Structures are given as C-alpha cells and as structure tokens.
Amino acid sequence: MPIVRLVGIHPFQNKPFKDKYFVNITRTDRIRSFVLRAGRTTTGQQRAIDELGPQFLIPFQEHVLDLQQAFSGSSRPKILEIGFGMGETTAKIAALRSEDDFLAIEVHPPGVGALLKLIGEGNLTNLRLIRHDAVEVLEKMIAPNSLDGIHIYFADPWHKKRHHKRRLIQAQFVKLLISRLKSAAYLHLATDWHNYAEQMLLVLNAESDLENTSREKISVETFAATDIVSKIELAKESVKEFKPTLEQLGAEHAGYVERPSYRPTTKFENRGIKLGHGVWDLVYKKN
Ligand SMILES: C[S@@+](CC[C@H](N)C(=O)[O-])C[C@H]1O[C@@H](n2cnc3c(N)ncnc32)[C@H](O)[C@@H]1O
C-alpha cells in the first residue's frame, strides 16, 4: 500500500520535542474524515505546547499504550474523545468529572495548543492529548475492551452528498469503537446536522453489541427513496459509505436522548438553538 507524505509543514516548528510529538500523518487508501486546515498556532498556544506538551501530549505510536501509565498510574475510568476542536467542551467535562480520566484526540495543531492552554489555566490533571488521526490511534494504541466511554461531539457533518463518504460514523469504524469499549461502557455522540444524526442512529442501532438508551421512537425524515442502497452495493464488501435500506426508511427506530448534564452547550450550539436549529444527542451502552 503506497504511503505518501501529506503534510510538509511542521506546525510545532523549531521546538525541541518536535520529532517526538509530531508524526506526519500519512495518506493511505482510506478516506479520511478530516482535511488538515491551514491555521496559525498563536503565541499563547505555542507556549502551552512548549511548556505543557511534554507532560500532557502523548506521541502517536504503533503499539498499544498503557493507559494507566499514561495517566501517572491512575486507575480511574478512561474516557476517549474524538475530534475535540479547540477543546472548550473537553476541558469543562474534565474539570466537572474529576473522578474520570480523559484521553482526547485531535488532528488540528492550534486546537491541541488551545486545549493545553486550558489544561494549564484549569490545573487539570486528568486529561491527556494525542495529535493524530483517531482511526489510527484506536487501531494501534488502544487495547480491545479498555475504554469506559467514548465521546464524539459535532463530528464534521460533510454536508454535501458527494462528501458523505468522509463521515466518521460508518459501520466499519463503529465496529472498531465497539471493540475498544469494555462491556457496559458507553458511547455518546452529539450533532447539529439532522441528516448525520439519522445516519448515526441507523448505523449504531444496527449493531447488536450496542443498546440505544433512548426510550423515544423516531421515523427517518432526511433520507429519501432515492438515497437507498442498491442490492449490488449491498453485496459489495468494498462499499464503505452509509446508505439506508428501504426497510429502514419505512420503520420506527429507537431515537435520541436529552443532553446529558455533563455535556456543556457550546457558544455555536446556543446560537443555533436560538435560531431554532436542532441538536441531537445519542447515548449507547455496550452489551
Ligand atoms: C466540527 S469539529 C467539532 C469540534 C468539537 N468536538 C466541538 O464540539 O466543538 C470536528 C473536529 O474533529 C476533528 N477530526 C475529524 N476527524 C478526525 C479524526 N479522524 N481524528 C481526529 N480528529 C478528527 C476535526 O479536526 C475537527 O476539529
């Protein structure tokens, strides 16, 4: 499989630990759920990376991480977050839930700097960060049956139909998530894009190892008969992109939950709610 260098510019330039913490994200034939945006790391974020990186930023590695050791020997439950953005929600949850440890993953360098800054300002000790593709982190660094929870908040919705294949929540990735959760552990997702919420619901509800904790029933509203998967596509193992079946369009499904109190609303989310836009929370338990 060809490995091509994707990133040439080092975002943590000229820093003593750069090679240890910044592993070039390579391009494989897998479709990525992100594009690396050009974004400047501010002086404050860079200072946080320099000063706190050695303590809180875990380098990507090709072998399994000892989670207890990564959190200075702590045996507290371990929650993984995928795609923390600028980290405001992550820092608030870590401060609120001091009885848990949080391993947070993001590819965007300024976000890593921003969350390290929040770690310093809040004196948070129960957070560790990895700057890498979460798919590879889960595959290589996280042992099966080792996580007590997973958070995925406002994953990129990839609005355009031709980009739906980039959406993170697809059956194959969900199977990877389930394999890393302990029995009775939870998976919590939130999105403000109705069509992605329905995709999440249909993909996750189809997994027999997951139990949707919602009591409500919903019908699919944003997919139409023109979106359904064809028999030929269903037979092909190579089809990775979610498409509903005709049966799913006509059926009722276990639905969404109220926002759990530990998840704070973001500024962006509050603005959307005022404008009448929806937010959907999904919480599952592994059987
Ligand atoms: C729309 S933002 C949401 C950020 C944050 N969770 C929030 O609620 O504000 C999605 C984030 O996920 C990150 N992301 C997408 N795919 C990723 C992956 N495979 N591994 C790590 N981060 C990823 C993106 O870089 C982006 O910052």
CSV table of C-alpha atoms and ligand atoms in Angstrom, one decimal:
chain,number,residue,atom,x,y,z
A,1,MET,CA,0.0,0.0,0.0
A,2,PRO,CA,1.6,3.3,-1.0
A,3,ILE,CA,2.3,5.7,1.8
A,4,VAL,CA,2.6,9.3,0.7
A,5,ARG,CA,3.6,12.3,2.8
A,6,LEU,CA,0.6,14.5,3.3
A,7,VAL,CA,1.9,17.3,5.5
A,8,GLY,CA,5.2,19.1,4.8
A,9,ILE,CA,4.9,21.9,7.2
A,10,HIS,CA,5.7,21.3,10.8
A,11,PRO,CA,3.2,23.1,13.0
A,12,PHE,CA,5.3,23.0,16.1
A,13,GLN,CA,8.3,24.4,14.2
A,14,ASN,CA,11.8,24.5,15.8
A,15,LYS,CA,10.7,23.1,19.1
A,16,PRO,CA,12.9,20.7,20.9
A,17,PHE,CA,10.4,17.8,21.1
A,18,LYS,CA,9.0,18.3,17.6
A,19,ASP,CA,10.0,14.9,16.2
A,20,LYS,CA,8.8,13.1,19.2
A,21,TYR,CA,5.3,14.6,19.3
A,22,PHE,CA,4.6,15.4,15.6
A,23,VAL,CA,4.3,12.3,13.5
A,24,ASN,CA,3.5,13.1,9.9
A,25,ILE,CA,0.0,12.0,9.1
A,26,THR,CA,0.4,9.8,6.1
A,27,ARG,CA,-2.0,9.1,3.3
A,28,THR,CA,-3.2,5.6,2.8
A,29,ASP,CA,-6.0,4.4,0.5
A,30,ARG,CA,-8.5,5.0,3.4
A,31,ILE,CA,-10.8,8.0,3.0
A,32,ARG,CA,-10.1,10.5,5.9
A,33,SER,CA,-12.8,12.2,8.0
A,34,PHE,CA,-10.8,15.4,8.1
A,35,VAL,CA,-8.7,17.7,5.9
A,36,LEU,CA,-5.8,19.4,7.6
A,37,ARG,CA,-6.7,23.1,7.6
A,38,ALA,CA,-4.0,25.7,7.4
A,39,GLY,CA,-4.4,27.5,10.8
A,40,ARG,CA,-1.9,29.6,12.7
A,41,THR,CA,-0.9,28.5,16.2
A,42,THR,CA,-1.0,31.6,18.4
A,43,THR,CA,1.9,32.6,20.7
A,44,GLY,CA,-0.1,31.5,23.7
A,45,GLN,CA,-1.0,28.1,22.2
A,46,GLN,CA,2.7,27.6,21.2
A,47,ARG,CA,3.8,28.4,24.7
A,48,ALA,CA,1.3,25.9,26.1
A,49,ILE,CA,2.7,23.3,23.7
A,50,ASP,CA,6.3,24.0,24.7
A,51,GLU,CA,5.6,24.1,28.5
A,52,LEU,CA,2.8,21.5,28.9
A,53,GLY,CA,3.3,19.3,25.8
A,54,PRO,CA,6.0,17.1,27.5
A,55,GLN,CA,3.6,16.3,30.3
A,56,PHE,CA,0.2,16.1,28.6
A,57,LEU,CA,0.8,15.4,24.9
A,58,ILE,CA,1.3,11.7,24.1
A,59,PRO,CA,3.2,10.9,20.9
A,60,PHE,CA,1.5,8.7,18.4
A,61,GLN,CA,3.0,5.2,18.5
A,62,GLU,CA,2.5,2.0,16.5
A,63,HIS,CA,1.9,-0.1,19.6
A,64,VAL,CA,-0.6,-0.3,22.5
A,65,LEU,CA,-0.5,2.4,25.0
A,66,ASP,CA,-0.5,1.5,28.7
A,67,LEU,CA,-3.5,3.8,29.7
A,68,GLN,CA,-2.9,3.6,33.4
A,69,GLN,CA,0.8,4.6,33.0
A,70,ALA,CA,-0.2,7.4,30.6
A,71,PHE,CA,-2.3,8.9,33.5
A,72,SER,CA,0.6,8.7,36.0
A,73,GLY,CA,-0.7,5.3,37.4
A,74,SER,CA,-4.3,6.4,37.9
A,75,SER,CA,-6.9,3.6,37.9
A,76,ARG,CA,-9.8,6.0,37.3
A,77,PRO,CA,-12.2,5.1,34.4
A,78,LYS,CA,-10.8,6.1,31.0
A,79,ILE,CA,-12.9,8.1,28.5
A,80,LEU,CA,-11.7,8.7,25.0
A,81,GLU,CA,-12.8,11.8,23.0
A,82,ILE,CA,-12.5,12.0,19.2
A,83,GLY,CA,-12.1,15.4,17.5
A,84,PHE,CA,-12.1,17.9,20.4
A,85,GLY,CA,-11.7,21.0,18.1
A,86,MET,CA,-10.5,23.9,20.3
A,87,GLY,CA,-11.1,21.8,23.5
A,88,GLU,CA,-13.5,24.1,25.4
A,89,THR,CA,-16.1,21.2,26.0
A,90,THR,CA,-13.3,18.7,26.8
A,91,ALA,CA,-11.8,21.0,29.5
A,92,LYS,CA,-15.2,21.7,31.1
A,93,ILE,CA,-16.1,18.0,31.2
A,94,ALA,CA,-12.7,17.0,32.6
A,95,ALA,CA,-13.0,19.7,35.3
A,96,LEU,CA,-16.5,18.6,36.2
A,97,ARG,CA,-15.8,14.8,36.2
A,98,SER,CA,-12.6,14.7,38.2
A,99,GLU,CA,-13.3,11.1,39.0
A,100,ASP,CA,-12.6,10.1,35.4
A,101,ASP,CA,-9.5,10.4,33.1
A,102,PHE,CA,-9.9,11.8,29.5
A,103,LEU,CA,-7.8,10.9,26.5
A,104,ALA,CA,-8.6,13.4,23.8
A,105,ILE,CA,-7.6,13.2,20.1
A,106,GLU,CA,-7.5,15.9,17.5
A,107,VAL,CA,-5.5,16.4,14.3
A,108,HIS,CA,-5.7,20.2,14.2
A,109,PRO,CA,-2.5,21.7,15.8
A,110,PRO,CA,-4.0,25.0,17.0
A,111,GLY,CA,-6.7,23.0,18.8
A,112,VAL,CA,-4.0,21.0,20.6
A,113,GLY,CA,-2.3,24.2,21.7
A,114,ALA,CA,-5.7,25.7,22.8
A,115,LEU,CA,-6.6,22.7,25.0
A,116,LEU,CA,-3.1,22.5,26.5
A,117,LYS,CA,-3.6,26.2,27.4
A,118,LEU,CA,-6.9,25.3,29.1
A,119,ILE,CA,-5.3,22.5,30.9
A,120,GLY,CA,-2.7,24.9,32.4
A,121,GLU,CA,-5.3,27.6,33.3
A,122,GLY,CA,-7.6,25.0,35.0
A,123,ASN,CA,-4.8,23.0,36.6
A,124,LEU,CA,-6.4,19.9,35.1
A,125,THR,CA,-4.5,16.6,35.8
A,126,ASN,CA,-7.0,14.1,34.3
A,127,LEU,CA,-6.5,14.9,30.6
A,128,ARG,CA,-4.0,13.6,28.0
A,129,LEU,CA,-3.9,14.6,24.3
A,130,ILE,CA,-2.9,12.9,21.1
A,131,ARG,CA,-2.4,14.8,17.9
A,132,HIS,CA,-3.2,12.2,15.3
A,133,ASP,CA,-5.9,10.5,13.2
A,134,ALA,CA,-8.3,8.9,15.7
A,135,VAL,CA,-8.8,5.9,13.5
A,136,GLU,CA,-5.1,5.0,13.6
A,137,VAL,CA,-4.9,5.8,17.3
A,138,LEU,CA,-7.8,3.4,18.0
A,139,GLU,CA,-6.3,0.7,15.8
A,140,LYS,CA,-2.8,0.9,17.1
A,141,MET,CA,-2.7,2.4,20.5
A,142,ILE,CA,-6.0,1.4,22.3
A,143,ALA,CA,-6.3,-2.1,23.5
A,144,PRO,CA,-9.6,-4.0,23.0
A,145,ASN,CA,-12.0,-3.8,25.9
A,146,SER,CA,-10.1,-1.0,27.6
A,147,LEU,CA,-12.3,2.1,27.5
A,148,ASP,CA,-15.1,3.1,29.8
A,149,GLY,CA,-16.6,5.6,27.5
A,150,ILE,CA,-16.2,7.4,24.1
A,151,HIS,CA,-17.3,11.0,23.3
A,152,ILE,CA,-17.8,12.3,19.7
A,153,TYR,CA,-19.2,15.8,19.7
A,154,PHE,CA,-20.2,17.6,16.5
A,155,ALA,CA,-18.1,15.4,14.2
A,156,ASP,CA,-17.7,17.1,10.8
A,157,PRO,CA,-21.1,16.6,9.0
A,158,TRP,CA,-19.7,16.7,5.5
A,159,HIS,CA,-22.9,18.3,4.2
A,160,LYS,CA,-22.6,17.6,0.5
A,161,LYS,CA,-23.8,14.2,-0.7
A,162,ARG,CA,-20.6,13.6,-2.6
A,163,HIS,CA,-18.6,14.0,0.7
A,164,HIS,CA,-20.8,11.7,2.8
A,165,LYS,CA,-18.2,9.0,2.4
A,166,ARG,CA,-15.9,11.1,4.6
A,167,ARG,CA,-18.3,11.0,7.6
A,168,LEU,CA,-16.6,9.3,10.5
A,169,ILE,CA,-19.7,7.3,11.7
A,170,GLN,CA,-19.8,4.4,9.3
A,171,ALA,CA,-20.3,0.7,10.1
A,172,GLN,CA,-16.7,-0.3,9.9
A,173,PHE,CA,-15.5,2.5,12.2
A,174,VAL,CA,-18.3,1.8,14.7
A,175,LYS,CA,-17.1,-1.8,14.9
A,176,LEU,CA,-13.7,-0.5,15.8
A,177,LEU,CA,-15.2,1.7,18.5
A,178,ILE,CA,-17.2,-1.1,20.0
A,179,SER,CA,-14.1,-3.4,20.1
A,180,ARG,CA,-12.3,-0.8,22.3
A,181,LEU,CA,-15.1,-0.4,24.8
A,182,LYS,CA,-15.4,-2.5,27.9
A,183,SER,CA,-18.6,-4.3,28.5
A,184,ALA,CA,-21.3,-1.9,29.9
A,185,ALA,CA,-19.2,1.1,28.7
A,186,TYR,CA,-21.0,4.0,26.9
A,187,LEU,CA,-20.8,5.8,23.6
A,188,HIS,CA,-22.0,9.4,23.5
A,189,LEU,CA,-22.4,11.4,20.3
A,190,ALA,CA,-23.9,14.8,19.5
A,191,THR,CA,-24.6,16.5,16.2
A,192,ASP,CA,-26.4,19.6,15.0
A,193,TRP,CA,-27.0,18.2,11.5
A,194,HIS,CA,-30.2,16.2,11.2
A,195,ASN,CA,-29.2,14.0,8.3
A,196,TYR,CA,-26.0,13.0,10.1
A,197,ALA,CA,-28.0,12.4,13.3
A,198,GLU,CA,-30.2,9.9,11.4
A,199,GLN,CA,-27.1,8.3,9.8
A,200,MET,CA,-25.6,7.8,13.3
A,201,LEU,CA,-28.8,6.4,14.6
A,202,LEU,CA,-29.2,3.9,11.8
A,203,VAL,CA,-25.6,2.8,11.8
A,204,LEU,CA,-25.4,2.4,15.6
A,205,ASN,CA,-28.9,0.9,16.1
A,206,ALA,CA,-27.8,-1.9,13.6
A,207,GLU,CA,-25.0,-3.0,15.9
A,208,SER,CA,-26.2,-5.9,18.1
A,209,ASP,CA,-23.4,-5.2,20.7
A,210,LEU,CA,-24.9,-1.7,21.3
A,211,GLU,CA,-28.0,-0.8,23.2
A,212,ASN,CA,-29.6,2.5,22.4
A,213,THR,CA,-30.5,4.1,25.8
A,214,SER,CA,-33.3,6.2,24.3
A,215,ARG,CA,-36.9,5.5,25.1
A,216,GLU,CA,-38.3,7.6,22.2
A,217,LYS,CA,-39.2,6.2,18.7
A,218,ILE,CA,-38.5,8.2,15.6
A,219,SER,CA,-39.0,7.8,11.8
A,220,VAL,CA,-36.4,8.8,9.3
A,221,GLU,CA,-37.0,12.2,7.8
A,222,THR,CA,-34.0,13.3,5.9
A,223,PHE,CA,-33.3,10.3,3.7
A,224,ALA,CA,-35.5,9.7,0.6
A,225,ALA,CA,-36.1,6.6,-1.6
A,226,THR,CA,-33.5,8.0,-4.0
A,227,ASP,CA,-30.8,7.5,-1.3
A,228,ILE,CA,-31.3,3.8,-0.6
A,229,VAL,CA,-28.6,1.3,-1.1
A,230,SER,CA,-28.9,-0.9,-4.2
A,231,LYS,CA,-28.7,-4.7,-4.0
A,232,ILE,CA,-25.4,-4.6,-5.9
A,233,GLU,CA,-23.9,-2.1,-3.5
A,234,LEU,CA,-25.1,-4.2,-0.5
A,235,ALA,CA,-23.4,-7.3,-1.9
A,236,LYS,CA,-20.1,-5.4,-2.4
A,237,GLU,CA,-17.9,-5.5,0.7
A,238,SER,CA,-15.9,-2.6,-0.6
A,239,VAL,CA,-18.8,-0.1,-0.1
A,240,LYS,CA,-17.9,1.9,3.0
A,241,GLU,CA,-20.4,4.7,2.7
A,242,PHE,CA,-23.7,4.5,4.7
A,243,LYS,CA,-26.9,4.4,2.7
A,244,PRO,CA,-30.2,3.4,4.3
A,245,THR,CA,-32.3,0.4,3.2
A,246,LEU,CA,-35.9,0.7,2.1
A,247,GLU,CA,-36.9,-1.1,5.3
A,248,GLN,CA,-35.1,1.4,7.4
A,249,LEU,CA,-36.9,4.3,5.7
A,250,GLY,CA,-40.3,2.8,6.5
A,251,ALA,CA,-39.6,1.6,10.1
A,252,GLU,CA,-39.6,3.2,13.5
A,253,HIS,CA,-36.3,3.4,15.3
A,254,ALA,CA,-35.1,3.9,18.9
A,255,GLY,CA,-34.1,7.6,18.9
A,256,TYR,CA,-32.3,10.3,20.8
A,257,VAL,CA,-31.8,11.3,24.5
A,258,GLU,CA,-31.8,14.6,26.4
A,259,ARG,CA,-28.4,16.2,26.5
A,260,PRO,CA,-26.6,14.5,29.5
A,261,SER,CA,-25.9,17.2,32.1
A,262,TYR,CA,-22.1,16.7,31.9
A,263,ARG,CA,-22.0,17.9,28.2
A,264,PRO,CA,-22.0,21.7,28.3
A,265,THR,CA,-23.6,23.6,25.3
A,266,THR,CA,-21.1,25.4,23.1
A,267,LYS,CA,-21.4,29.1,22.0
A,268,PHE,CA,-22.0,27.9,18.5
A,269,GLU,CA,-24.7,25.4,19.7
A,270,ASN,CA,-26.5,28.1,21.7
A,271,ARG,CA,-26.6,30.4,18.7
A,272,GLY,CA,-28.1,27.6,16.6
A,273,ILE,CA,-30.7,26.7,19.3
A,274,LYS,CA,-31.8,30.4,19.4
A,275,LEU,CA,-32.3,30.2,15.6
A,276,GLY,CA,-34.5,27.1,16.0
A,277,HIS,CA,-31.9,24.6,14.8
A,278,GLY,CA,-31.8,21.2,16.5
A,279,VAL,CA,-29.1,19.3,18.4
A,280,TRP,CA,-29.3,15.5,18.7
A,281,ASP,CA,-27.6,13.5,21.5
A,282,LEU,CA,-27.2,9.7,21.1
A,283,VAL,CA,-26.1,7.5,24.0
A,284,TYR,CA,-25.4,3.8,23.7
A,285,LYS,CA,-24.3,1.1,26.1
A,286,LYS,CA,-22.1,-1.8,25.1
A,287,ASN,CA,-23.8,-5.1,25.9
B,1,LIG,C1,-16.7,20.2,13.7
B,1,LIG,S1,-15.3,20.0,14.7
B,1,LIG,C2,-16.0,19.8,16.3
B,1,LIG,C3,-15.1,20.1,17.4
B,1,LIG,C4,-15.6,19.9,18.8
B,1,LIG,N1,-15.9,18.5,19.1
B,1,LIG,C5,-16.8,20.8,19.2
B,1,LIG,O1,-17.8,20.2,19.6
B,1,LIG,O2,-16.6,22.0,19.0
B,1,LIG,C6,-14.8,18.3,14.4
B,1,LIG,C7,-13.3,18.1,14.7
B,1,LIG,O3,-13.0,16.7,14.6
B,1,LIG,C8,-11.6,16.7,14.1
B,1,LIG,N2,-11.5,15.3,13.4
B,1,LIG,C9,-12.2,14.9,12.3
B,1,LIG,N3,-11.8,13.7,12.0
B,1,LIG,C10,-10.8,13.3,12.9
B,1,LIG,C11,-10.0,12.2,13.1
B,1,LIG,N4,-10.1,11.1,12.3
B,1,LIG,N5,-9.1,12.1,14.1
B,1,LIG,C12,-9.0,13.2,15.0
B,1,LIG,N6,-9.7,14.3,14.8
B,1,LIG,C13,-10.6,14.4,13.8
B,1,LIG,C14,-11.5,17.8,13.2
B,1,LIG,O4,-10.2,18.3,13.0
B,1,LIG,C15,-12.4,18.9,13.9
B,1,LIG,O5,-11.6,19.7,14.7
